CSV table of C-alpha atoms and ligand atoms in Angstrom, one decimal:
chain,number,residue,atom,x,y,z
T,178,UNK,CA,60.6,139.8,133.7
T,179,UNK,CA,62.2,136.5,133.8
T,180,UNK,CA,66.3,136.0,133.0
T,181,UNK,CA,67.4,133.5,130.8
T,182,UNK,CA,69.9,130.9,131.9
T,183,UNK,CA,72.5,130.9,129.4
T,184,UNK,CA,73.8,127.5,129.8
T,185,UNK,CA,76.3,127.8,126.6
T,186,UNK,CA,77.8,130.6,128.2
T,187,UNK,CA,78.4,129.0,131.6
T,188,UNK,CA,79.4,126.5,129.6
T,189,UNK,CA,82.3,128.4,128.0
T,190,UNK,CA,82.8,130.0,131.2
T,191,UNK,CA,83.9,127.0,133.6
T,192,UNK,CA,85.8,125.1,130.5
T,193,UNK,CA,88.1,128.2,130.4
T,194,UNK,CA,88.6,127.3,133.7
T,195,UNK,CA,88.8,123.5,133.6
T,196,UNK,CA,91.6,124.1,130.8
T,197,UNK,CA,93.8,125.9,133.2
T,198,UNK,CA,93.2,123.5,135.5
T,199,UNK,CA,94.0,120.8,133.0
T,200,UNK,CA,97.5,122.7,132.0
T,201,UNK,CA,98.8,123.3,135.7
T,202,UNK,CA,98.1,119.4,136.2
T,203,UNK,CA,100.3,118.9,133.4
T,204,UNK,CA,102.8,121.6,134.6
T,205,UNK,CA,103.0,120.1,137.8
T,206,UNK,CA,102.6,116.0,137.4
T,207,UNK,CA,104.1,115.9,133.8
T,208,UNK,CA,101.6,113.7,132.4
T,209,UNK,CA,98.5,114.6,130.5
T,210,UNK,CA,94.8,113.9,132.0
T,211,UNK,CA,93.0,110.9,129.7
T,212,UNK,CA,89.5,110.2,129.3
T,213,UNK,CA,88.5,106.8,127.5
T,214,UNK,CA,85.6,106.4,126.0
T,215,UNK,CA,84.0,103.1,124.9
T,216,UNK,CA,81.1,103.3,122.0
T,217,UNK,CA,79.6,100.2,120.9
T,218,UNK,CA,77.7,99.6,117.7
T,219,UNK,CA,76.5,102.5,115.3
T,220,UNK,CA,73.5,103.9,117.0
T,221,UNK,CA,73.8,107.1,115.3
T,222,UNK,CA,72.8,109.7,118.2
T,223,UNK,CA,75.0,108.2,120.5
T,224,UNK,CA,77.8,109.0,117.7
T,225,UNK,CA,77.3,112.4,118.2
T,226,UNK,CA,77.2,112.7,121.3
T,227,UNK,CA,81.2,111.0,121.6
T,228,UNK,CA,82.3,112.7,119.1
T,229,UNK,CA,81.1,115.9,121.1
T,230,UNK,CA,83.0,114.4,123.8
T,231,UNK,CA,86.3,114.1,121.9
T,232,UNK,CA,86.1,117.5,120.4
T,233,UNK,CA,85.7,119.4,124.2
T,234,UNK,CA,88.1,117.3,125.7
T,235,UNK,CA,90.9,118.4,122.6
T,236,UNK,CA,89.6,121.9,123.6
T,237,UNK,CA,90.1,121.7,127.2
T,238,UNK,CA,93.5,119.7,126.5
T,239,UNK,CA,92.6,116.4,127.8
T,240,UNK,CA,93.9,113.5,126.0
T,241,UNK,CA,90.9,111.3,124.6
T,242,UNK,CA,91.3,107.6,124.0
T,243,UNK,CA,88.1,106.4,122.1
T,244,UNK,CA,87.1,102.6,121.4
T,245,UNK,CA,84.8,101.7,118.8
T,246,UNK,CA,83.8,98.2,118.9
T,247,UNK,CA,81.0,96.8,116.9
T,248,UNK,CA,77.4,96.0,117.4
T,249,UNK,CA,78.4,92.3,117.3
T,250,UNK,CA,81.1,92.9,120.2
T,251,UNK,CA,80.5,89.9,122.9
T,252,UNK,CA,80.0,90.7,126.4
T,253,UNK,CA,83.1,89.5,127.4
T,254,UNK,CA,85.0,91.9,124.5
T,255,UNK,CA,83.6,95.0,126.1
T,256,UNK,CA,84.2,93.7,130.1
T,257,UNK,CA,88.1,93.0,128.5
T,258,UNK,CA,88.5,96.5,127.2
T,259,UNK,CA,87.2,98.7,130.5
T,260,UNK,CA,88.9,95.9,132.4
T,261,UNK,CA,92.0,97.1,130.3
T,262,UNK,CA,91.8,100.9,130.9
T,263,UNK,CA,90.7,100.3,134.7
T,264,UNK,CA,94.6,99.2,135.3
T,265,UNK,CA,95.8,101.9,132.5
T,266,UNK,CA,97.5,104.7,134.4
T,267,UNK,CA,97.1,107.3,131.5
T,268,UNK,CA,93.4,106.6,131.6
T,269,UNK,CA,92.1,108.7,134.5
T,270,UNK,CA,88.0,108.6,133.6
T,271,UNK,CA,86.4,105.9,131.9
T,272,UNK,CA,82.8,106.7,130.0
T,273,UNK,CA,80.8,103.7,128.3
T,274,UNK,CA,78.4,105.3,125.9
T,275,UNK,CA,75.1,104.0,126.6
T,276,UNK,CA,72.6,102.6,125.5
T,277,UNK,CA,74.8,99.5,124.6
T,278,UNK,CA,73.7,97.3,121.6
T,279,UNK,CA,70.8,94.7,123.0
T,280,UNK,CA,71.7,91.6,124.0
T,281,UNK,CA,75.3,93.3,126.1
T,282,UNK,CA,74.7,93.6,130.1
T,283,UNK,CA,75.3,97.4,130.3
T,284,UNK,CA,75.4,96.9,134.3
T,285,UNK,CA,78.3,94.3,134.3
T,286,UNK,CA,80.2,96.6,132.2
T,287,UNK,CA,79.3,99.6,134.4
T,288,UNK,CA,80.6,97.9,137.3
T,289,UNK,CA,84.2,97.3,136.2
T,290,UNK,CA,84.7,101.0,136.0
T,291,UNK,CA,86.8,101.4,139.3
T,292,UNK,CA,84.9,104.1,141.4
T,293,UNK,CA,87.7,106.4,141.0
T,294,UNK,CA,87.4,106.3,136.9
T,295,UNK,CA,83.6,107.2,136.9
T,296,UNK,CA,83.4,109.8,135.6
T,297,UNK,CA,79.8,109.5,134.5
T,298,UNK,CA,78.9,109.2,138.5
T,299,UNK,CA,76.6,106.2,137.3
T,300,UNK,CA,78.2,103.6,139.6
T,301,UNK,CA,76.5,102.1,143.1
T,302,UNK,CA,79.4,103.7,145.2
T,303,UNK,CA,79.3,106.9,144.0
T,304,UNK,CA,75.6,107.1,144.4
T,305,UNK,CA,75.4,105.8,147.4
T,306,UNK,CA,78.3,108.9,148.9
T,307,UNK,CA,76.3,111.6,146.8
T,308,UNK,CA,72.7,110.3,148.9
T,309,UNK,CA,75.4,110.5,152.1
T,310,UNK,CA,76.5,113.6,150.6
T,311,UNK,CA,80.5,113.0,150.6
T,312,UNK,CA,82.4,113.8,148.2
T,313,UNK,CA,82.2,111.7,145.2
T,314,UNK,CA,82.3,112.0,141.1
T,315,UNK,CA,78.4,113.0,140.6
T,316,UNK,CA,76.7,112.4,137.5
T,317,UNK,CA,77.0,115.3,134.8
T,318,UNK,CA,73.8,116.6,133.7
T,319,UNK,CA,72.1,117.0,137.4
T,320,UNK,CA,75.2,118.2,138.5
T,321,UNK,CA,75.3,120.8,135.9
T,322,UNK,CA,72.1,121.9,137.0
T,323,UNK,CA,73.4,122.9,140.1
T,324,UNK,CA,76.4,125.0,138.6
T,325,UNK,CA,74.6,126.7,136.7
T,326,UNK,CA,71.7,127.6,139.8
T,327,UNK,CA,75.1,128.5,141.9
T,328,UNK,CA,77.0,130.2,138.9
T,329,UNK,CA,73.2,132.3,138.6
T,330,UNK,CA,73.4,133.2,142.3
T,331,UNK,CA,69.6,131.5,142.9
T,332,UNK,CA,69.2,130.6,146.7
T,333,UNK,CA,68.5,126.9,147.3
T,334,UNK,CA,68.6,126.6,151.1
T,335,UNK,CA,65.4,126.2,152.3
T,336,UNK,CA,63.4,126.5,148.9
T,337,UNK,CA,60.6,123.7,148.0
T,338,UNK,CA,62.5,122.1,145.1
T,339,UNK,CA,60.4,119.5,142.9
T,340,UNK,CA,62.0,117.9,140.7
T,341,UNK,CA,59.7,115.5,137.9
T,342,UNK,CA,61.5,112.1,136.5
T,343,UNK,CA,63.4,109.5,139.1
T,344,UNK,CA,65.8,108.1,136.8
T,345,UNK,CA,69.1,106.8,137.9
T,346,UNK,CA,70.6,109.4,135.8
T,347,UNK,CA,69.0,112.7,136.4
T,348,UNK,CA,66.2,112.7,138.1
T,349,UNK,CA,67.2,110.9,141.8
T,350,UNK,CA,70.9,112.8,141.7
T,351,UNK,CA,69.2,115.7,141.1
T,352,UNK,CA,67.2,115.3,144.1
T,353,UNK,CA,70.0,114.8,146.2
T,354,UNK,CA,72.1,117.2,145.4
T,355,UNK,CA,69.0,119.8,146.1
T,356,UNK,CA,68.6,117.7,149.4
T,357,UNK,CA,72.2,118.0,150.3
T,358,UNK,CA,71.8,121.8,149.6
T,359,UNK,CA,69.3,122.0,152.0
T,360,UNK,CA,66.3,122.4,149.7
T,361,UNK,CA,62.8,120.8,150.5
T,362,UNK,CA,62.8,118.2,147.9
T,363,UNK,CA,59.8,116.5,146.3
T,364,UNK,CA,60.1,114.0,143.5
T,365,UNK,CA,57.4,113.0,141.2
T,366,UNK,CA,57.1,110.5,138.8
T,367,UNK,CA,54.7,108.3,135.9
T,368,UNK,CA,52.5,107.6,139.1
T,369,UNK,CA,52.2,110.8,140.9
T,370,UNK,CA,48.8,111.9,141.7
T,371,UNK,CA,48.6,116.2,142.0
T,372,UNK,CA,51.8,117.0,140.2
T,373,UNK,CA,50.1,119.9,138.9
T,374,UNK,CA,49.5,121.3,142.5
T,375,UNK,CA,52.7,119.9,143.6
T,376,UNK,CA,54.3,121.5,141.0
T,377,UNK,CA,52.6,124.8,141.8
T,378,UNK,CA,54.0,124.6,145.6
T,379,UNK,CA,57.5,124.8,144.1
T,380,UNK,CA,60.6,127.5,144.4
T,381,UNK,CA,62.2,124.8,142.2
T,382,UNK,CA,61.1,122.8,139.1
T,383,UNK,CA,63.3,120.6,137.5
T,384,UNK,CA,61.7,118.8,134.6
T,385,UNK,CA,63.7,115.4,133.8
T,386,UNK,CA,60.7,113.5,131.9
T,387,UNK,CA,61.2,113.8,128.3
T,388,UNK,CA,57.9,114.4,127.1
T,389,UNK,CA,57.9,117.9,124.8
T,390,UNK,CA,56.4,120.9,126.3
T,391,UNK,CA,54.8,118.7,129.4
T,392,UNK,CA,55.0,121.6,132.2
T,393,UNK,CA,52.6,124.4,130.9
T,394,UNK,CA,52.2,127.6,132.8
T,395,UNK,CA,49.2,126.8,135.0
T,396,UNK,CA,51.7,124.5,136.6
T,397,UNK,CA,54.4,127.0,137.4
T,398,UNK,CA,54.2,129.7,140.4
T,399,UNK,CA,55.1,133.0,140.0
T,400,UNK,CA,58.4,134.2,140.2
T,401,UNK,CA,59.7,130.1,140.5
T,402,UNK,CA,63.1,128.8,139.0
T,403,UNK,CA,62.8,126.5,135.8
T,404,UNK,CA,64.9,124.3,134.9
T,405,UNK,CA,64.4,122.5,131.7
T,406,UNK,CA,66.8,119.3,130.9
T,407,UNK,CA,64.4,117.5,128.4
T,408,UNK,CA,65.5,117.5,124.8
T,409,UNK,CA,62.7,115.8,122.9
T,410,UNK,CA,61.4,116.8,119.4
T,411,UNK,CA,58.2,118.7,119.0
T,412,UNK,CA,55.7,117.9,116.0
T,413,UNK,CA,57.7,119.8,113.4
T,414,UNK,CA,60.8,117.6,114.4
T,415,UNK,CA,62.3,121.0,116.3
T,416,UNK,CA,64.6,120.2,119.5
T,417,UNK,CA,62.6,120.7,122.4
T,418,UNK,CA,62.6,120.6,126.5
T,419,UNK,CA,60.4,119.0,128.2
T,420,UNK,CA,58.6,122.9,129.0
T,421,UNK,CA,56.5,124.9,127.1
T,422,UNK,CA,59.2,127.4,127.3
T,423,UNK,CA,56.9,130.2,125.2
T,424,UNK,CA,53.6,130.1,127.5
T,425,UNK,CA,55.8,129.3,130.7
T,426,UNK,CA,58.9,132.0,130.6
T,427,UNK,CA,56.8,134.8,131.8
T,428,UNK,CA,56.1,133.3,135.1
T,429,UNK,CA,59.0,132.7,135.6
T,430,UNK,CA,62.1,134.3,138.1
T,431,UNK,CA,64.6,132.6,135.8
T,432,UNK,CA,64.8,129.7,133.1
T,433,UNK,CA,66.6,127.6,130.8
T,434,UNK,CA,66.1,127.5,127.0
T,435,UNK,CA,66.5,123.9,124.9
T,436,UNK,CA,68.5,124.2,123.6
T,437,UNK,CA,71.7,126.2,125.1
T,438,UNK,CA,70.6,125.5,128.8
T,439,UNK,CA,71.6,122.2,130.7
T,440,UNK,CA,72.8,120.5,127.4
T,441,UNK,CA,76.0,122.2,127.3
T,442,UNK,CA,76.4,121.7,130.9
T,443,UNK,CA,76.7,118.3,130.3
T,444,UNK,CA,79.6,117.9,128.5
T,445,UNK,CA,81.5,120.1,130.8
T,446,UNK,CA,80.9,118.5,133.7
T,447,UNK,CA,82.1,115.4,132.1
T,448,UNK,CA,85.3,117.5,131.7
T,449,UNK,CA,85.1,118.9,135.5
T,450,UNK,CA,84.8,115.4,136.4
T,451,UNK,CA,88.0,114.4,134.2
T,452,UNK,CA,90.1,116.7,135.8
T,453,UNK,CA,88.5,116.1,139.6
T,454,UNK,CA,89.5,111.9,138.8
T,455,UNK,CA,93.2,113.2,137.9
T,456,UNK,CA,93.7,115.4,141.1
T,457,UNK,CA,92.6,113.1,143.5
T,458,UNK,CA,95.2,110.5,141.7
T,459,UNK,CA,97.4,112.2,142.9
T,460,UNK,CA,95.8,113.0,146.1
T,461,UNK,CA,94.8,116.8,145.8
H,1084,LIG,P1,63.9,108.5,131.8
H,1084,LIG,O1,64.9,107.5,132.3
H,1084,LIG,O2,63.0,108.1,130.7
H,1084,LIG,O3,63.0,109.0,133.0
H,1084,LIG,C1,61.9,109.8,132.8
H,1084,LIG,C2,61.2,110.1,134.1
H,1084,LIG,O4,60.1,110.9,133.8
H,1084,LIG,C3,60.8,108.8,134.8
H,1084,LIG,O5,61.1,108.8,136.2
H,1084,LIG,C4,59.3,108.8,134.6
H,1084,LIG,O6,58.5,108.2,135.6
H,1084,LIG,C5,59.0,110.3,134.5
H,1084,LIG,N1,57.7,110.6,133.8
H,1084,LIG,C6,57.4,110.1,132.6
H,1084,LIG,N2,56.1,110.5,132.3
H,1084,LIG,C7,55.7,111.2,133.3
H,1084,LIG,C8,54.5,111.9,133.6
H,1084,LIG,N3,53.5,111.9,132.7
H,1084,LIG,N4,54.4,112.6,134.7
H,1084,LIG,C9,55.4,112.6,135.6
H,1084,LIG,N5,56.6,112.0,135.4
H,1084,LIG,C10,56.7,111.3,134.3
H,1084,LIG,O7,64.6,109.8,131.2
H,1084,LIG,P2,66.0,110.5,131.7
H,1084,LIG,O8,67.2,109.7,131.1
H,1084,LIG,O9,66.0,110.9,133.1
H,1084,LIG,O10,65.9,111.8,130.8
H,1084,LIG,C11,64.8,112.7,130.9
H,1084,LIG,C12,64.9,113.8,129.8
H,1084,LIG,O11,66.1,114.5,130.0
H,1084,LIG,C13,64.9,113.2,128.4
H,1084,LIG,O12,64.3,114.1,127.6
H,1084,LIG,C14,66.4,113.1,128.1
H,1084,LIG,O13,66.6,113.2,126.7
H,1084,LIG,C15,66.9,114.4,128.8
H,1084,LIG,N6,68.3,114.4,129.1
H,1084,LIG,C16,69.0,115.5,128.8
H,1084,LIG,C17,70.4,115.6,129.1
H,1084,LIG,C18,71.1,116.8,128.8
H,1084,LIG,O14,72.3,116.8,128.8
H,1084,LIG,N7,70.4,117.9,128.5
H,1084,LIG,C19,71.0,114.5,129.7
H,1084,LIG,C20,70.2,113.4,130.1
H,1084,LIG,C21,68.9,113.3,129.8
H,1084,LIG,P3,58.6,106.6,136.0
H,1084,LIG,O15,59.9,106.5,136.7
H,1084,LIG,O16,57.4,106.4,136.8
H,1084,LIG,O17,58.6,105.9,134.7
């Protein structure tokens, strides 16, 4: 019988916490902790996602600064307005929503986030202390794979992890941070050849490809963890993951549902981050 990761629950667990948190930093520095965020154009999505973002920080107290600039915003308008909140001592995390409108270099913009504001975990120097495993502000959805896998008690030391997609976003910190927690670590991609065997060695799956229901049951070992962060839509338009969660859930030790698994992870670790910027301001 497999157990279901609640992710919402873990959720709501660890922003209780970040809340407190939040409220003693007040207490004690007598300031509150601010998150900007910077949305360009009106890419609908993406809309809901910040205003997500502004509704959970509100919740967990943290002061929200949100930009909207329009799709016709230059280059130099959007590097003007991070370069603005990177000196901004009430700002402690900075978020650009991406994707940015075409034609807008979402890399220069990324790198005027000072490494210390990034709270996305997106930028060069943070990846580069996660891969040397330091400590460092580490992107949100992989690493709220890993408190949920922790939160779930599920040993990762010396498990064959294999994680599928090797984007910058999920799929490489992902690996890491299963490297750094001394799993075995595979990581397949478009061009692997065997991922069905490869997946079949695994303790581990983590499916980061965003293709609905593309890791089916003959794929999964018995008894392995499965974690699910796709969210596609299957042919009826339904939210999906990226598992066929009803044919695959039986072999399984433990998995996550899409949605209510790493989704609302995501958010909270945007919070954790938040706070984690604030208390190493001031040097905790
Ligand atoms: P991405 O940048 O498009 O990366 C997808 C990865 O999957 C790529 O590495 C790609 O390989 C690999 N892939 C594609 N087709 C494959 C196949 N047939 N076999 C094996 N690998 C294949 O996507 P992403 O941003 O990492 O996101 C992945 C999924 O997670 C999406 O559904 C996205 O919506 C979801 N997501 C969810 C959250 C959340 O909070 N729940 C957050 C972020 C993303 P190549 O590198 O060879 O192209």
């Amino acid at each position: 019988m497999y157990k279901l990761i609640d992710g919402k629950a873990h959720a709501a667990a660890m922003r209780r916490e970040i809340a407190c948190g939040v409220a003693e930093y007040r207490r004690k520095y007598g300031r509150d902790i601010g998150l900007a965020v910077v949305f360009v154009g009106d890419n609908s999505a993406s809309k809901v996602y910040v205003r997500n973002k502004i509704k959970a920080c509100e919740e967990a107290g943290v002061k929200s600064f949100a930009y909207y600039l329009p799709a016709t915003a230059t280059q130099s308008e959007v590097e003007e307005l991070v370069k603005s909140l990177a000196v901004d001592k009430s700002v402690d995390g900075i978020l650009v929503q991406l994707p940015l409108p075409a034609g807008l270099n979402a890399d220069a913009v990324l790198s005027l986030i000072p490494v210390e504001k990034d709270v996305d975990g997106f930028s060069e120097s943070n990846i580069g202390s996660l891969c040397m495993n330091k400590p460092c502000l580490v992107a949100c959805t992989p690493n709220g794979v890993m408190r949920m896998l922790r939160r779930e008690g599920i040993e990762i030391k010396g498990k064959r992890a294999v994680v599928i997609g090797r984007s910058n976003i999920v799929g490489k910190p992902m690996a890491m941070l299963l490297l750094n927690a001394d799993a075995t670590v595979t990581v397949c991609h478009s061009r692997t050849q065997n991922l069905k065997e490869i997946c079949l060695s695994a303790d581990i799956v983590v499916a980061a490809i965003g293709r609905a229901k593309f890791i089916t049951a003959d794929m999964i070992k018995e008894g392995a963890v499965v974690v699910d962060v796709g969210m596609n839509r299957d042919e009826d338009g339904k939210l999906c993951g990226d598992v066929d969660f009803a044919n695959v859930k039986d072999k399984c030790s433990y998995i996550t549902p899409v949605p209510g698994g790493v989704g609302p992870m995501t958010i909270t670790m945007l919070l954790y981050n938040t706070l984690a910027a604030a208390e190493r301001s001031v040097g905790l």
